[in-house]
PDB file of C-alpha atoms in Angstrom:
ATOM      1  CA  MET N   1     -69.201 -83.129 -17.153  1.00  0.00           C
ATOM      2  CA  PRO N   2     -71.520 -85.572 -16.788  1.00  0.00           C
ATOM      3  CA  GLY N   3     -74.340 -85.052 -14.135  1.00  0.00           C
ATOM      4  CA  LEU N   4     -74.498 -81.645 -15.250  1.00  0.00           C
ATOM      5  CA  PRO N   5     -76.967 -80.573 -18.058  1.00  0.00           C
ATOM      6  CA  ALA N   6     -75.923 -79.791 -21.667  1.00  0.00           C
ATOM      7  CA  GLN N   7     -76.688 -75.886 -21.366  1.00  0.00           C
ATOM      8  CA  VAL N   8     -74.463 -76.300 -18.152  1.00  0.00           C
ATOM      9  CA  ASN N   9     -71.447 -77.888 -20.969  1.00  0.00           C
ATOM     10  CA  ARG N  10     -72.290 -75.342 -23.240  1.00  0.00           C
ATOM     11  CA  THR N  11     -72.348 -72.290 -21.515  1.00  0.00           C
ATOM     12  CA  ARG N  12     -69.019 -73.565 -20.225  1.00  0.00           C
ATOM     13  CA  TYR N  13     -67.878 -74.375 -23.147  1.00  0.00           C
ATOM     14  CA  LEU N  14     -68.829 -70.317 -24.465  1.00  0.00           C
ATOM     15  CA  GLY N  15     -66.802 -68.962 -21.752  1.00  0.00           C
ATOM     16  CA  SER N  16     -63.729 -70.987 -22.043  1.00  0.00           C
ATOM     17  CA  VAL N  17     -63.813 -70.191 -25.766  1.00  0.00           C
ATOM     18  CA  GLN N  18     -64.632 -66.376 -24.579  1.00  0.00           C
ATOM     19  CA  LEU N  19     -61.291 -66.729 -22.632  1.00  0.00           C
ATOM     20  CA  ARG N  20     -59.206 -67.375 -25.053  1.00  0.00           C
ATOM     21  CA  PHE N  21     -60.257 -64.838 -27.687  1.00  0.00           C
ATOM     22  CA  SER N  22     -61.932 -60.798 -28.160  1.00  0.00           C
ATOM     23  CA  PRO N  23     -62.737 -58.865 -30.230  1.00  0.00           C
ATOM     24  CA  ARG N  24     -59.812 -56.797 -30.552  1.00  0.00           C
ATOM     25  CA  TRP N  25     -58.481 -60.139 -32.409  1.00  0.00           C
ATOM     26  CA  PRO N  26     -61.069 -61.144 -34.460  1.00  0.00           C
ATOM     27  CA  GLY N  27     -60.624 -64.002 -35.086  1.00  0.00           C
ATOM     28  CA  ARG N  28     -57.056 -65.384 -33.454  1.00  0.00           C
ATOM     29  CA  ALA N  29     -56.328 -66.949 -30.577  1.00  0.00           C
ATOM     30  CA  ARG N  30     -56.072 -63.749 -27.974  1.00  0.00           C
ATOM     31  CA  PRO N  31     -52.221 -63.344 -27.396  1.00  0.00           C
ATOM     32  CA  THR N  32     -50.285 -64.657 -25.120  1.00  0.00           C
ATOM     33  CA  HIS N  33     -48.305 -62.060 -22.606  1.00  0.00           C
ATOM     34  CA  GLU N  34     -45.258 -62.838 -24.005  1.00  0.00           C
ATOM     35  CA  ALA N  35     -45.958 -61.946 -27.521  1.00  0.00           C
ATOM     36  CA  VAL N  36     -47.803 -58.738 -26.255  1.00  0.00           C
ATOM     37  CA  ALA N  37     -44.597 -58.408 -24.000  1.00  0.00           C
ATOM     38  CA  ALA N  38     -42.572 -58.805 -27.611  1.00  0.00           C
ATOM     39  CA  ARG N  39     -45.087 -56.146 -29.735  1.00  0.00           C
ATOM     40  CA  ARG N  40     -44.133 -53.343 -26.816  1.00  0.00           C
ATOM     41  CA  ILE N  41     -40.440 -53.556 -26.953  1.00  0.00           C
ATOM     42  CA  ALA N  42     -40.631 -53.286 -31.310  1.00  0.00           C
ATOM     43  CA  GLU N  43     -42.807 -50.469 -30.919  1.00  0.00           C
ATOM     44  CA  LEU N  44     -39.870 -48.728 -27.836  1.00  0.00           C
ATOM     45  CA  THR N  45     -37.314 -50.170 -30.369  1.00  0.00           C
ATOM     46  CA  ALA N  46     -38.531 -48.397 -33.764  1.00  0.00           C
ATOM     47  CA  SER N  47     -39.719 -45.622 -31.881  1.00  0.00           C
ATOM     48  CA  ARG N  48     -36.324 -45.240 -30.072  1.00  0.00           C
ATOM     49  CA  ARG N  49     -34.374 -45.704 -33.576  1.00  0.00           C
ATOM     50  CA  GLU N  50     -36.006 -43.208 -34.904  1.00  0.00           C
ATOM     51  CA  ILE N  51     -35.868 -40.834 -32.777  1.00  0.00           C
ATOM     52  CA  VAL N  52     -31.520 -41.090 -33.352  1.00  0.00           C
ATOM     53  CA  ALA N  53     -32.498 -40.696 -36.815  1.00  0.00           C
ATOM     54  CA  ALA N  54     -33.997 -37.616 -36.283  1.00  0.00           C
ATOM     55  CA  TYR N  55     -31.552 -36.731 -34.317  1.00  0.00           C
ATOM     56  CA  GLU N  56     -28.757 -37.251 -36.307  1.00  0.00           C
ATOM     57  CA  ILE N  57     -30.945 -35.649 -39.532  1.00  0.00           C
ATOM     58  CA  GLU N  58     -30.731 -32.444 -37.446  1.00  0.00           C
ATOM     59  CA  ARG N  59     -26.937 -33.028 -36.856  1.00  0.00           C
ATOM     60  CA  ARG N  60     -25.839 -32.647 -39.915  1.00  0.00           C
ATOM     61  CA  ARG N  61     -28.370 -29.864 -41.186  1.00  0.00           C
ATOM     62  CA  ILE N  62     -26.247 -27.824 -38.073  1.00  0.00           C
ATOM     63  CA  GLU N  63     -22.509 -29.677 -39.822  1.00  0.00           C
ATOM     64  CA  ARG N  64     -23.816 -27.454 -43.293  1.00  0.00           C
ATOM     65  CA  ASP N  65     -24.942 -24.397 -41.767  1.00  0.00           C
ATOM     66  CA  LEU N  66     -21.608 -23.949 -40.157  1.00  0.00           C
ATOM     67  CA  HIS N  67     -19.810 -25.826 -43.436  1.00  0.00           C
ATOM     68  CA  ASP N  68     -21.532 -23.295 -45.329  1.00  0.00           C
ATOM     69  CA  GLY N  69     -22.475 -20.325 -43.319  1.00  0.00           C
ATOM     70  CA  ALA N  70     -19.546 -18.762 -40.363  1.00  0.00           C
ATOM     71  CA  GLN N  71     -16.607 -21.536 -41.796  1.00  0.00           C
ATOM     72  CA  GLN N  72     -16.912 -19.519 -45.472  1.00  0.00           C
ATOM     73  CA  ARG N  73     -17.281 -16.027 -44.385  1.00  0.00           C
ATOM     74  CA  LEU N  74     -13.883 -16.637 -42.274  1.00  0.00           C
ATOM     75  CA  VAL N  75     -12.122 -18.234 -45.018  1.00  0.00           C
ATOM     76  CA  VAL N  76     -13.013 -14.917 -46.711  1.00  0.00           C
ATOM     77  CA  GLY N  77     -11.968 -12.947 -43.701  1.00  0.00           C
ATOM     78  CA  LEU N  78      -8.372 -14.236 -43.954  1.00  0.00           C
ATOM     79  CA  MET N  79      -8.048 -13.805 -47.335  1.00  0.00           C
ATOM     80  CA  LYS N  80      -8.428 -10.603 -47.046  1.00  0.00           C
ATOM     81  CA  LEU N  81      -6.171  -9.512 -44.340  1.00  0.00           C
ATOM     82  CA  GLY N  82      -4.156 -11.390 -46.893  1.00  0.00           C
ATOM     83  CA  GLU N  83      -4.689  -8.561 -49.574  1.00  0.00           C
ATOM     84  CA  ALA N  84      -4.042  -5.597 -46.679  1.00  0.00           C
ATOM     85  CA  GLN N  85      -1.234  -7.069 -45.047  1.00  0.00           C
ATOM     86  CA  LEU N  86       0.606  -6.878 -49.141  1.00  0.00           C
ATOM     87  CA  SER N  87      -0.858  -3.547 -48.791  1.00  0.00           C
ATOM     88  CA  PRO N  88       2.142  -0.663 -48.871  1.00  0.00           C
ATOM     89  CA  ALA N  89       0.459   1.877 -46.574  1.00  0.00           C
ATOM     90  CA  VAL N  90       0.504  -2.555 -43.955  1.00  0.00           C
ATOM     91  CA  THR N  91       4.185  -2.204 -45.247  1.00  0.00           C
ATOM     92  CA  ALA N  92       4.607   0.914 -44.308  1.00  0.00           C
ATOM     93  CA  ASP N  93       4.127   0.340 -40.869  1.00  0.00           C
ATOM     94  CA  PRO N  94       5.354  -2.163 -39.373  1.00  0.00           C
ATOM     95  CA  ALA N  95       2.855  -1.974 -35.907  1.00  0.00           C
ATOM     96  CA  LEU N  96      -0.389  -2.279 -38.932  1.00  0.00           C
ATOM     97  CA  ALA N  97       2.046  -4.823 -40.058  1.00  0.00           C
ATOM     98  CA  ALA N  98       2.411  -7.167 -36.959  1.00  0.00           C
ATOM     99  CA  LEU N  99      -1.185  -6.331 -35.814  1.00  0.00           C
ATOM    100  CA  LEU N 100      -3.255  -7.576 -38.871  1.00  0.00           C
ATOM    101  CA  ALA N 101      -0.847 -10.570 -38.195  1.00  0.00           C
ATOM    102  CA  GLU N 102      -2.175 -11.461 -35.127  1.00  0.00           C
ATOM    103  CA  ALA N 103      -5.542 -10.799 -35.993  1.00  0.00           C
ATOM    104  CA  LYS N 104      -4.888 -13.271 -39.165  1.00  0.00           C
ATOM    105  CA  SER N 105      -3.883 -15.929 -36.740  1.00  0.00           C
ATOM    106  CA  ALA N 106      -6.532 -15.268 -34.139  1.00  0.00           C
ATOM    107  CA  ILE N 107      -9.008 -15.792 -37.108  1.00  0.00           C
ATOM    108  CA  ALA N 108      -7.163 -18.639 -38.360  1.00  0.00           C
ATOM    109  CA  GLY N 109      -6.935 -20.256 -35.129  1.00  0.00           C
ATOM    110  CA  GLY N 110     -11.369 -20.296 -35.158  1.00  0.00           C
ATOM    111  CA  LEU N 111     -11.257 -21.372 -38.279  1.00  0.00           C
ATOM    112  CA  GLU N 112      -9.167 -24.385 -37.174  1.00  0.00           C
ATOM    113  CA  SER N 113     -11.820 -24.871 -33.803  1.00  0.00           C
ATOM    114  CA  LEU N 114     -14.640 -24.697 -35.751  1.00  0.00           C
ATOM    115  CA  ARG N 115     -13.319 -27.714 -38.241  1.00  0.00           C
ATOM    116  CA  THR N 116     -12.676 -29.358 -34.733  1.00  0.00           C
ATOM    117  CA  THR N 117     -16.898 -28.499 -34.038  1.00  0.00           C
ATOM    118  CA  VAL N 118     -18.472 -29.429 -37.821  1.00  0.00           C
ATOM    119  CA  ARG N 119     -16.089 -32.877 -37.788  1.00  0.00           C
ATOM    120  CA  GLY N 120     -17.670 -33.916 -33.898  1.00  0.00           C
ATOM    121  CA  ILE N 121     -21.041 -32.913 -35.430  1.00  0.00           C
ATOM    122  CA  HIS N 122     -21.031 -34.596 -38.060  1.00  0.00           C
ATOM    123  CA  PRO N 123     -18.362 -34.533 -40.490  1.00  0.00           C
ATOM    124  CA  GLN N 124     -19.618 -35.308 -44.210  1.00  0.00           C
ATOM    125  CA  VAL N 125     -15.926 -38.162 -45.014  1.00  0.00           C
ATOM    126  CA  LEU N 126     -18.326 -40.631 -43.193  1.00  0.00           C
ATOM    127  CA  THR N 127     -21.515 -39.317 -45.491  1.00  0.00           C
ATOM    128  CA  ASP N 128     -19.889 -39.827 -48.920  1.00  0.00           C
ATOM    129  CA  LEU N 129     -17.123 -42.723 -48.376  1.00  0.00           C
ATOM    130  CA  GLY N 130     -18.306 -44.166 -45.257  1.00  0.00           C
ATOM    131  CA  LEU N 131     -16.872 -45.458 -42.055  1.00  0.00           C
ATOM    132  CA  GLU N 132     -13.485 -46.644 -42.297  1.00  0.00           C
ATOM    133  CA  ALA N 133     -12.347 -43.314 -44.889  1.00  0.00           C
ATOM    134  CA  ALA N 134     -14.406 -41.329 -41.774  1.00  0.00           C
ATOM    135  CA  LEU N 135     -11.950 -42.926 -39.522  1.00  0.00           C
ATOM    136  CA  THR N 136      -8.690 -42.828 -41.609  1.00  0.00           C
ATOM    137  CA  ASP N 137      -9.181 -38.802 -41.574  1.00  0.00           C
ATOM    138  CA  ALA N 138      -9.937 -39.261 -38.074  1.00  0.00           C
ATOM    139  CA  VAL N 139      -7.019 -41.211 -37.164  1.00  0.00           C
ATOM    140  CA  ASP N 140      -4.778 -39.222 -39.813  1.00  0.00           C
ATOM    141  CA  ARG N 141      -5.331 -36.221 -38.030  1.00  0.00           C
ATOM    142  CA  VAL N 142      -4.006 -38.188 -34.196  1.00  0.00           C
ATOM    143  CA  ASP N 143      -0.853 -39.666 -36.103  1.00  0.00           C
ATOM    144  CA  ARG N 144       0.253 -35.525 -36.922  1.00  0.00           C
ATOM    145  CA  THR N 145       0.660 -35.572 -32.682  1.00  0.00           C
ATOM    146  CA  GLY N 146       2.863 -38.271 -32.921  1.00  0.00           C
ATOM    147  CA  ARG N 147       0.842 -41.682 -32.427  1.00  0.00           C
ATOM    148  CA  THR N 148       0.214 -43.729 -34.686  1.00  0.00           C
ATOM    149  CA  ILE N 149      -2.813 -45.665 -35.289  1.00  0.00           C
ATOM    150  CA  ARG N 150      -3.569 -48.825 -36.938  1.00  0.00           C
ATOM    151  CA  ILE N 151      -7.092 -49.324 -38.457  1.00  0.00           C
ATOM    152  CA  VAL N 152      -8.207 -52.650 -39.721  1.00  0.00           C
ATOM    153  CA  CYS N 153     -10.563 -53.721 -42.337  1.00  0.00           C
ATOM    154  CA  PRO N 154      -9.854 -56.733 -43.744  1.00  0.00           C
ATOM    155  CA  HIS N 155     -12.927 -56.931 -46.375  1.00  0.00           C
ATOM    156  CA  PRO N 156     -15.185 -53.305 -47.786  1.00  0.00           C
ATOM    157  CA  LEU N 157     -17.979 -52.877 -45.828  1.00  0.00           C
ATOM    158  CA  PRO N 158     -21.847 -52.761 -47.222  1.00  0.00           C
ATOM    159  CA  THR N 159     -23.093 -49.559 -47.542  1.00  0.00           C
ATOM    160  CA  MET N 160     -25.804 -48.856 -43.900  1.00  0.00           C
ATOM    161  CA  PRO N 161     -27.959 -46.279 -42.697  1.00  0.00           C
ATOM    162  CA  GLU N 162     -26.925 -43.272 -41.335  1.00  0.00           C
ATOM    163  CA  GLY N 163     -27.504 -43.310 -37.902  1.00  0.00           C
ATOM    164  CA  VAL N 164     -25.780 -46.717 -38.259  1.00  0.00           C
ATOM    165  CA  LEU N 165     -22.863 -44.914 -39.796  1.00  0.00           C
ATOM    166  CA  ALA N 166     -22.884 -42.140 -36.762  1.00  0.00           C
ATOM    167  CA  ALA N 167     -23.211 -44.624 -34.052  1.00  0.00           C
ATOM    168  CA  ALA N 168     -20.283 -46.503 -34.902  1.00  0.00           C
ATOM    169  CA  TYR N 169     -18.352 -43.460 -35.408  1.00  0.00           C
ATOM    170  CA  PHE N 170     -18.803 -41.775 -32.696  1.00  0.00           C
ATOM    171  CA  PHE N 171     -17.900 -44.256 -30.088  1.00  0.00           C
ATOM    172  CA  ALA N 172     -14.830 -45.795 -32.028  1.00  0.00           C
ATOM    173  CA  LEU N 173     -13.434 -41.801 -31.693  1.00  0.00           C
ATOM    174  CA  GLU N 174     -14.512 -41.993 -28.049  1.00  0.00           C
ATOM    175  CA  ALA N 175     -12.352 -45.180 -27.722  1.00  0.00           C
ATOM    176  CA  MET N 176      -9.830 -43.971 -29.020  1.00  0.00           C
ATOM    177  CA  THR N 177      -9.617 -40.570 -27.817  1.00  0.00           C
ATOM    178  CA  ASN N 178     -10.064 -42.747 -23.508  1.00  0.00           C
ATOM    179  CA  ALA N 179      -6.950 -45.036 -25.052  1.00  0.00           C
ATOM    180  CA  LEU N 180      -4.689 -41.752 -25.688  1.00  0.00           C
ATOM    181  CA  LYS N 181      -5.748 -40.188 -22.647  1.00  0.00           C
ATOM    182  CA  HIS N 182      -5.578 -43.503 -20.509  1.00  0.00           C
ATOM    183  CA  ALA N 183      -2.996 -45.431 -22.317  1.00  0.00           C
ATOM    184  CA  PRO N 184      -0.445 -42.946 -23.046  1.00  0.00           C
ATOM    185  CA  GLY N 185       2.347 -44.525 -25.652  1.00  0.00           C
ATOM    186  CA  ALA N 186       0.117 -48.084 -25.821  1.00  0.00           C
ATOM    187  CA  GLU N 187      -0.575 -49.035 -30.286  1.00  0.00           C
ATOM    188  CA  ILE N 188      -3.939 -48.563 -30.555  1.00  0.00           C
ATOM    189  CA  THR N 189      -5.131 -50.398 -33.151  1.00  0.00           C
ATOM    190  CA  ILE N 190      -8.921 -49.642 -34.869  1.00  0.00           C
ATOM    191  CA  LEU N 191     -10.796 -53.295 -36.347  1.00  0.00           C
ATOM    192  CA  LEU N 192     -14.021 -52.773 -38.265  1.00  0.00           C
ATOM    193  CA  THR N 193     -15.553 -56.885 -39.321  1.00  0.00           C
ATOM    194  CA  VAL N 194     -18.355 -56.824 -39.783  1.00  0.00           C
ATOM    195  CA  ASP N 195     -21.139 -60.633 -41.417  1.00  0.00           C
ATOM    196  CA  LYS N 196     -24.741 -60.032 -40.220  1.00  0.00           C
ATOM    197  CA  THR N 197     -23.044 -57.671 -36.771  1.00  0.00           C
ATOM    198  CA  LEU N 198     -20.867 -54.242 -37.392  1.00  0.00           C
ATOM    199  CA  ARG N 199     -18.483 -54.948 -35.199  1.00  0.00           C
ATOM    200  CA  VAL N 200     -16.231 -52.026 -34.350  1.00  0.00           C
ATOM    201  CA  CYS N 201     -12.873 -53.025 -31.715  1.00  0.00           C
ATOM    202  CA  VAL N 202     -10.807 -49.748 -30.275  1.00  0.00           C
ATOM    203  CA  VAL N 203      -7.479 -52.065 -28.325  1.00  0.00           C
ATOM    204  CA  ASP N 204      -4.943 -50.577 -26.639  1.00  0.00           C
ATOM    205  CA  THR N 205      -1.745 -52.415 -25.784  1.00  0.00           C
ATOM    206  CA  GLY N 206      -1.656 -50.217 -22.277  1.00  0.00           C
ATOM    207  CA  THR N 207      -1.801 -51.364 -18.381  1.00  0.00           C
ATOM    208  CA  GLY N 208      -6.055 -52.223 -18.671  1.00  0.00           C
ATOM    209  CA  GLY N 209      -7.796 -52.403 -15.401  1.00  0.00           C
ATOM    210  CA  ALA N 210     -10.293 -49.963 -17.457  1.00  0.00           C
ATOM    211  CA  HIS N 211     -14.289 -49.816 -16.526  1.00  0.00           C
ATOM    212  CA  LEU N 212     -17.207 -47.916 -17.390  1.00  0.00           C
ATOM    213  CA  GLN N 213     -18.299 -44.802 -15.456  1.00  0.00           C
ATOM    214  CA  PRO N 214     -21.915 -44.498 -15.460  1.00  0.00           C
ATOM    215  CA  GLY N 215     -23.263 -40.932 -17.380  1.00  0.00           C
ATOM    216  CA  ARG N 216     -19.884 -40.494 -19.170  1.00  0.00           C
ATOM    217  CA  GLY N 217     -18.231 -41.583 -22.308  1.00  0.00           C
ATOM    218  CA  LEU N 218     -18.307 -45.119 -23.839  1.00  0.00           C
ATOM    219  CA  ALA N 219     -21.557 -45.375 -20.699  1.00  0.00           C
ATOM    220  CA  GLY N 220     -23.137 -42.957 -22.576  1.00  0.00           C
ATOM    221  CA  MET N 221     -21.809 -44.465 -25.595  1.00  0.00           C
ATOM    222  CA  ARG N 222     -24.771 -48.369 -24.871  1.00  0.00           C
ATOM    223  CA  GLU N 223     -28.293 -45.108 -24.301  1.00  0.00           C
ATOM    224  CA  ARG N 224     -26.921 -44.839 -29.026  1.00  0.00           C
ATOM    225  CA  LEU N 225     -26.278 -48.475 -29.781  1.00  0.00           C
ATOM    226  CA  ALA N 226     -28.572 -50.137 -28.291  1.00  0.00           C
ATOM    227  CA  ALA N 227     -31.311 -47.964 -30.143  1.00  0.00           C
ATOM    228  CA  PHE N 228     -29.547 -50.176 -33.375  1.00  0.00           C
ATOM    229  CA  GLY N 229     -30.251 -53.935 -31.447  1.00  0.00           C
ATOM    230  CA  GLY N 230     -25.875 -52.774 -31.106  1.00  0.00           C
ATOM    231  CA  GLU N 231     -24.704 -53.221 -27.163  1.00  0.00           C
ATOM    232  CA  LEU N 232     -20.808 -52.295 -26.079  1.00  0.00           C
ATOM    233  CA  LEU N 233     -18.325 -54.738 -24.900  1.00  0.00           C
ATOM    234  CA  LEU N 234     -15.406 -53.686 -22.173  1.00  0.00           C
ATOM    235  CA  SER N 235     -13.054 -56.680 -21.551  1.00  0.00           C
ATOM    236  CA  SER N 236      -9.746 -54.811 -19.572  1.00  0.00           C
ATOM    237  CA  PRO N 237      -7.404 -57.356 -17.570  1.00  0.00           C
ATOM    238  CA  PRO N 238      -5.368 -55.176 -15.291  1.00  0.00           C
ATOM    239  CA  GLY N 239      -1.662 -54.944 -16.947  1.00  0.00           C
ATOM    240  CA  GLY N 240      -3.442 -55.267 -20.358  1.00  0.00           C
ATOM    241  CA  PRO N 241      -4.660 -55.088 -23.529  1.00  0.00           C
ATOM    242  CA  THR N 242      -7.932 -53.023 -23.057  1.00  0.00           C
ATOM    243  CA  GLN N 243     -10.622 -54.418 -26.031  1.00  0.00           C
ATOM    244  CA  VAL N 244     -13.375 -51.944 -26.117  1.00  0.00           C
ATOM    245  CA  ALA N 245     -16.341 -53.293 -29.131  1.00  0.00           C
ATOM    246  CA  ALA N 246     -19.407 -51.639 -30.271  1.00  0.00           C
ATOM    247  CA  HIS N 247     -21.602 -55.216 -31.799  1.00  0.00           C
ATOM    248  CA  LEU N 248     -24.785 -53.806 -33.878  1.00  0.00           C
ATOM    249  CA  PRO N 249     -26.442 -56.001 -35.316  1.00  0.00           C
ATOM    250  CA  LEU N 250     -27.182 -54.841 -39.824  1.00  0.00           C
ATOM    251  CA  LEU N 251     -30.746 -56.796 -39.564  1.00  0.00           C
ATOM    252  CA  LEU N 252     -31.923 -53.982 -37.791  1.00  0.00           C
ATOM    253  CA  ALA N 253     -31.234 -51.083 -40.246  1.00  0.00           C
ATOM    254  CA  ARG N 254     -33.565 -51.576 -42.163  1.00  0.00           C
ATOM    255  CA  GLY N 255     -36.048 -51.623 -40.086  1.00  0.00           C
ATOM    256  CA  GLU N 256     -36.512 -55.881 -37.940  1.00  0.00           C
ATOM    257  CA  SER N 257     -36.369 -55.304 -33.779  1.00  0.00           C
ATOM    258  CA  GLY N 258     -34.388 -57.956 -32.665  1.00  0.00           C
ATOM    259  CA  THR N 259     -37.550 -59.669 -31.270  1.00  0.00           C
ATOM    260  CA  GLY N 260     -38.943 -61.472 -33.655  1.00  0.00           C
ATOM    261  CA  ILE N 261     -41.899 -59.409 -34.622  1.00  0.00           C
ATOM    262  CA  ASP N 262     -41.721 -56.574 -37.348  1.00  0.00           C
ATOM    263  CA  ARG N 263     -44.847 -54.712 -38.051  1.00  0.00           C
ATOM    264  CA  VAL N 264     -47.189 -55.082 -35.459  1.00  0.00           C
ATOM    265  CA  ASP N 265     -51.115 -53.871 -37.680  1.00  0.00           C
ATOM    266  CA  SER N 266     -54.026 -51.738 -36.407  1.00  0.00           C
ATOM    267  CA  THR N 267     -55.263 -54.906 -35.883  1.00  0.00           C
ATOM    268  CA  GLY N 268     -52.684 -55.603 -32.989  1.00  0.00           C
ATOM    269  CA  ALA N 269     -51.863 -58.311 -34.890  1.00  0.00           C
ATOM    270  CA  MET N 270     -47.410 -58.962 -35.428  1.00  0.00           C
ATOM    271  CA  THR N 271     -45.847 -59.962 -37.664  1.00  0.00           C
ATOM    272  CA  GLY N 272     -42.791 -62.024 -37.932  1.00  0.00           C
ATOM    273  CA  ALA N 273     -39.294 -62.229 -40.557  1.00  0.00           C
ATOM    274  CA  GLU N 274     -41.472 -64.935 -42.055  1.00  0.00           C
ATOM    275  CA  GLY N 275     -45.235 -62.994 -43.042  1.00  0.00           C
ATOM    276  CA  GLN N 276     -46.419 -64.925 -40.440  1.00  0.00           C
ATOM    277  CA  GLU N 277     -48.732 -64.177 -37.270  1.00  0.00           C
ATOM    278  CA  THR N 278     -47.080 -64.823 -34.311  1.00  0.00           C
TER     279      THR N 278
END
């Protein structure tokens, strides 16, 4: 500054440099508040995604344990009861035959209930054959009740992480269940489309007027979708139709945060999608 000694000017200059640089980021400018906030969002998103992924792994373990343990034992029990029903002692005793028939019916009902529970935890077909096949399997079970649901998937779906698949699958099931319950007799269509985003839309031709109830059903799916950068959209004007959609960006399936920051190194530096520090 004019009129001040050179040493004062130099001190003020060094002070301004100190404001912009910090030992935590040696040789680099201190990140802006926006960059720090974006880094924290990236870290939280990654952490939430890891929690959801761990949850899906545990669901699959429980599914396998039930399938290979309790379910198989019930199947063996049914076979043994079937053999017992064919024995001369049973065929000669109508009361005993009736008792065994009741026991077999009860075990068969328990087995079907267990199979339904296992499918609700994590259907094996979702892992083996993908989203479209898993939803087709679910729809086929509904068709037996007299309701018809269409699945429209114009193009083959790409390979996706299990967490994304599970989020999309259970969202579609929840939306389908709601449509069956609240729009009796309405036509229901599940539309699957994909580009950089997986879109799962469930549309019914009911009377509309639907809304999300906090903490229940579809509203509870929002958190699960958000873990993968996804969102839930609802359109239900009076008179219908009602459309519930989940949008899941597939780029996030490979670890991106959706904030423009993909990695945070040990010094706190943030690296974007092209590898430049941000």
